[in-house]
Amino acid sequence: TGAGANRVYKTIDQIPEDLQHAFVAIEDSRFYKHNGVDIQGIIRAFVVGITHGGNFSEGASTITQQLAGLVMENRDEKTYKRKIQEAVLAVRIENAYDKDEILTAYLNRVYLGIGMSGQACYGIEAAAEDILGKHADELTIADSALLAGMIQNPTYWSPITDPENAKVRREQVLSAMLDNGVITQDEYDEANNSEIVTGSITTDNGTETQAYN
C-alpha cells in the first residue's frame, strides 16, 4: 500500500461473524459450496442479463475470483481473457487454502473507499476505523451490512458522502443476510431502523463522528 492509503491486518478470529456473513451474503452467497468458480452464479447472471435487454451488469465473480483479481497485475483490466485468468487462479487458490484463509485475505485486501481522514481504506479494519470510527471487532450487524454494501461502488454507497444511498444499500445487504438465515427478523428490523453514524479514529484531530437517520 502506498502513501495516502490505510490498511490494518486482522486474523479471522478478530473479524466478527456478522461481518463475515454480511460480505458473503451480498458478494457470494454460495462461497462455502463452490470451488472458486460458481457455475450457478454465472448462469444466473447470464439469465438476468438476457431478461434486462442484454445488460450484463450483475456480477458473477465469487469472493475467490475477486481475491484473485486483487493479487493480479492490471487489476482494472476488464476483458474475457482477464476473467478466465481470474477463474483459473481462483481454482488454484481454493486448492491451496481453506475458506477461512481465503475470506481473511479478501477482507484484508478489499478496497472500501475514502475515509474521513482522506485516506483510501483497504480492508475491514481500516474501513471500520476511518469510516465508522470504531474497530472491526466492535461493529454491529448494521455496521457490517453497511461496509459490505460498499464493495461494488465505494463512492456511490459511501455513508460519508451519501448516507441516503448508503442506507438503501445497507437494507439490501440486510435482506440478503436474512434470506441466507444468518440473522433473524428481529435483528434485521433493529439494524435496518438504526441510524448511520460515521466517524474516524485515524484523523489527526482524534475521534470525529457524524450521524444520519
Coordinates of C-alpha atoms in Angstrom, one line a residue:
T1 CA 0.0 0.0 0.0
G2 CA 1.4 3.4 -1.0
A3 CA 1.1 6.8 0.5
G4 CA -2.4 8.1 1.2
A5 CA -3.7 4.5 1.9
N6 CA -4.8 2.9 5.1
R7 CA -4.6 -0.9 5.8
V8 CA -4.6 -2.8 9.1
Y9 CA -4.4 -6.6 9.0
K10 CA -6.9 -8.8 11.0
T11 CA -6.9 -12.5 11.5
I12 CA -10.2 -14.5 11.0
D13 CA -10.8 -14.8 14.8
Q14 CA -10.6 -11.0 15.0
I15 CA -13.3 -10.5 12.4
P16 CA -16.8 -10.7 13.8
E17 CA -19.0 -13.5 12.3
D18 CA -21.7 -10.9 11.4
L19 CA -19.2 -9.1 9.3
Q20 CA -18.1 -12.3 7.6
H21 CA -21.8 -13.2 7.0
A22 CA -22.6 -9.8 5.5
F23 CA -19.8 -9.9 2.9
V24 CA -20.6 -13.5 1.9
A25 CA -24.4 -12.8 1.7
I26 CA -24.1 -9.9 -0.7
E27 CA -21.0 -10.9 -2.7
D28 CA -21.0 -14.7 -2.8
S29 CA -23.9 -16.5 -1.1
R30 CA -22.5 -19.9 -2.3
F31 CA -19.0 -19.1 -1.1
Y32 CA -18.9 -22.2 1.1
K33 CA -20.2 -24.5 -1.6
H34 CA -18.2 -23.8 -4.7
N35 CA -14.6 -24.5 -5.7
G36 CA -13.7 -20.9 -6.6
V37 CA -15.9 -20.6 -9.6
D38 CA -19.7 -20.6 -9.2
I39 CA -21.3 -22.0 -12.3
Q40 CA -24.8 -21.4 -10.9
G41 CA -23.9 -17.8 -10.3
I42 CA -22.6 -17.4 -13.9
I43 CA -25.9 -18.9 -15.3
R44 CA -28.0 -16.6 -13.0
A45 CA -26.0 -13.5 -14.1
F46 CA -26.5 -14.6 -17.8
V47 CA -30.2 -15.1 -17.4
V48 CA -30.6 -11.7 -15.6
G49 CA -28.6 -10.1 -18.4
I50 CA -30.9 -11.5 -21.0
T51 CA -34.1 -10.5 -19.2
H52 CA -32.7 -7.0 -18.9
G53 CA -32.2 -6.4 -22.6
G54 CA -28.6 -7.6 -22.7
N55 CA -27.4 -5.6 -19.7
F56 CA -24.9 -8.0 -18.0
S57 CA -24.2 -5.7 -15.0
E58 CA -24.9 -8.4 -12.4
G59 CA -21.6 -9.8 -11.2
A60 CA -20.9 -13.5 -11.2
S61 CA -17.4 -13.3 -9.7
T62 CA -17.0 -15.2 -6.5
I63 CA -15.1 -13.9 -3.5
T64 CA -12.2 -16.1 -4.5
Q65 CA -12.3 -14.7 -8.0
Q66 CA -12.3 -11.2 -6.6
L67 CA -9.3 -12.1 -4.4
A68 CA -7.6 -13.5 -7.5
G69 CA -8.2 -10.2 -9.2
L70 CA -6.8 -8.2 -6.3
V71 CA -3.5 -10.0 -6.4
M72 CA -3.1 -10.0 -10.1
E73 CA -1.4 -7.1 -12.1
N74 CA -3.5 -4.7 -14.1
R75 CA -6.5 -5.2 -11.7
D76 CA -8.6 -2.6 -13.6
E77 CA -8.5 -4.6 -16.9
K78 CA -12.0 -5.8 -17.9
T79 CA -11.6 -8.4 -20.6
Y80 CA -12.7 -12.0 -21.2
K81 CA -9.1 -13.1 -21.1
R82 CA -8.7 -11.5 -17.7
K83 CA -11.8 -13.2 -16.4
I84 CA -10.6 -16.6 -17.5
Q85 CA -7.2 -15.9 -15.8
E86 CA -9.0 -14.9 -12.6
A87 CA -11.1 -18.1 -12.7
V88 CA -8.1 -20.3 -13.2
L89 CA -6.2 -18.6 -10.3
A90 CA -9.4 -18.8 -8.1
V91 CA -9.5 -22.6 -8.5
R92 CA -5.8 -22.8 -7.6
I93 CA -6.4 -20.6 -4.6
E94 CA -9.2 -22.9 -3.4
N95 CA -7.0 -26.0 -3.8
A96 CA -4.2 -24.4 -1.7
Y97 CA -6.1 -22.6 1.0
D98 CA -9.2 -23.2 3.2
K99 CA -12.3 -21.0 3.1
D100 CA -11.3 -19.1 6.3
E101 CA -7.9 -18.3 4.9
I102 CA -9.4 -17.1 1.6
L103 CA -12.0 -14.9 3.3
T104 CA -9.4 -13.5 5.7
A105 CA -7.2 -12.5 2.7
Y106 CA -10.1 -11.0 0.9
L107 CA -11.4 -8.9 3.8
N108 CA -7.9 -7.6 4.5
R109 CA -7.4 -6.5 0.9
V110 CA -10.7 -5.3 -0.4
Y111 CA -11.0 -1.5 -1.2
L112 CA -13.7 0.3 0.7
G113 CA -13.4 3.8 -0.4
I114 CA -12.0 7.1 1.1
G115 CA -12.3 7.5 4.8
M116 CA -12.9 10.7 6.8
S117 CA -9.1 11.2 7.1
G118 CA -8.9 11.4 3.3
Q119 CA -7.0 8.2 3.0
A120 CA -8.0 5.2 0.9
C121 CA -9.3 2.3 3.1
Y122 CA -8.1 -1.2 2.3
G123 CA -9.5 -4.0 4.4
I124 CA -12.2 -4.0 7.0
E125 CA -10.2 -2.8 10.0
A126 CA -9.0 0.4 8.1
A127 CA -12.6 1.0 6.9
A128 CA -14.1 0.5 10.4
E129 CA -11.6 2.9 11.9
D130 CA -11.8 5.6 9.3
I131 CA -15.4 5.4 8.1
L132 CA -17.3 4.3 11.2
G133 CA -14.9 5.4 14.0
K134 CA -14.5 2.1 15.7
H135 CA -12.5 -1.2 15.4
A136 CA -13.7 -4.1 13.4
D137 CA -14.5 -6.2 16.5
E138 CA -16.9 -3.5 17.7
L139 CA -19.0 -3.5 14.5
T140 CA -22.7 -4.2 14.8
I141 CA -24.9 -6.1 12.3
A142 CA -25.9 -2.7 10.8
D143 CA -22.3 -1.6 10.6
S144 CA -21.3 -4.9 9.0
A145 CA -24.0 -4.6 6.3
L146 CA -23.0 -1.0 5.6
L147 CA -19.4 -1.9 4.9
A148 CA -20.3 -5.0 2.9
G149 CA -22.6 -3.0 0.7
M150 CA -19.8 -0.6 -0.3
I151 CA -17.6 -3.0 -2.2
Q152 CA -19.1 -2.7 -5.7
N153 CA -19.2 1.1 -5.7
P154 CA -17.4 2.6 -2.6
T155 CA -18.1 6.2 -3.7
Y156 CA -21.8 5.8 -4.6
W157 CA -22.6 3.8 -1.5
S158 CA -20.4 5.8 0.9
P159 CA -22.1 6.8 4.2
I160 CA -19.7 9.8 4.4
T161 CA -20.6 11.4 1.1
D162 CA -24.1 10.0 0.5
P163 CA -25.7 8.5 3.7
E164 CA -29.1 8.2 2.0
N165 CA -27.7 5.9 -0.7
A166 CA -25.7 4.0 1.9
K167 CA -28.9 3.3 3.9
V168 CA -30.7 1.9 0.9
R169 CA -27.7 -0.3 0.1
R170 CA -27.4 -1.4 3.8
E171 CA -31.0 -2.6 3.6
Q172 CA -30.2 -4.7 0.6
V173 CA -27.4 -6.4 2.4
L174 CA -29.5 -7.0 5.5
S175 CA -32.2 -8.6 3.3
A176 CA -29.5 -10.9 1.8
M177 CA -28.4 -11.8 5.3
L178 CA -32.0 -12.5 6.3
D179 CA -32.5 -14.7 3.2
N180 CA -29.3 -16.6 4.0
G181 CA -30.6 -17.3 7.5
V182 CA -27.6 -15.6 9.2
I183 CA -29.8 -13.0 11.0
T184 CA -33.3 -13.1 12.5
Q185 CA -36.2 -10.9 11.5
D186 CA -35.8 -9.0 14.8
E187 CA -32.1 -8.4 14.1
Y188 CA -33.0 -7.3 10.6
D189 CA -35.6 -4.8 11.9
E190 CA -33.3 -3.4 14.6
A191 CA -30.4 -3.0 12.2
N192 CA -32.5 -1.5 9.4
N193 CA -34.0 1.1 11.7
S194 CA -30.7 2.2 13.3
E195 CA -29.1 5.5 12.4
I196 CA -25.9 5.6 10.4
V197 CA -23.0 7.1 12.4
T198 CA -19.8 7.7 10.6
G199 CA -16.6 8.6 12.3
S200 CA -12.8 8.3 12.4
I201 CA -10.3 7.3 14.9
T202 CA -7.4 7.8 12.5
T203 CA -7.7 11.5 11.9
D204 CA -5.1 14.0 13.2
N205 CA -7.8 15.6 15.2
G206 CA -8.7 12.5 17.1
T207 CA -12.1 10.9 17.0
E208 CA -14.7 12.6 14.8
T209 CA -18.3 11.5 14.3
Q210 CA -21.4 12.4 12.4
A211 CA -24.9 10.8 12.4
Y212 CA -27.6 10.3 9.8
N213 CA -31.0 8.8 10.5

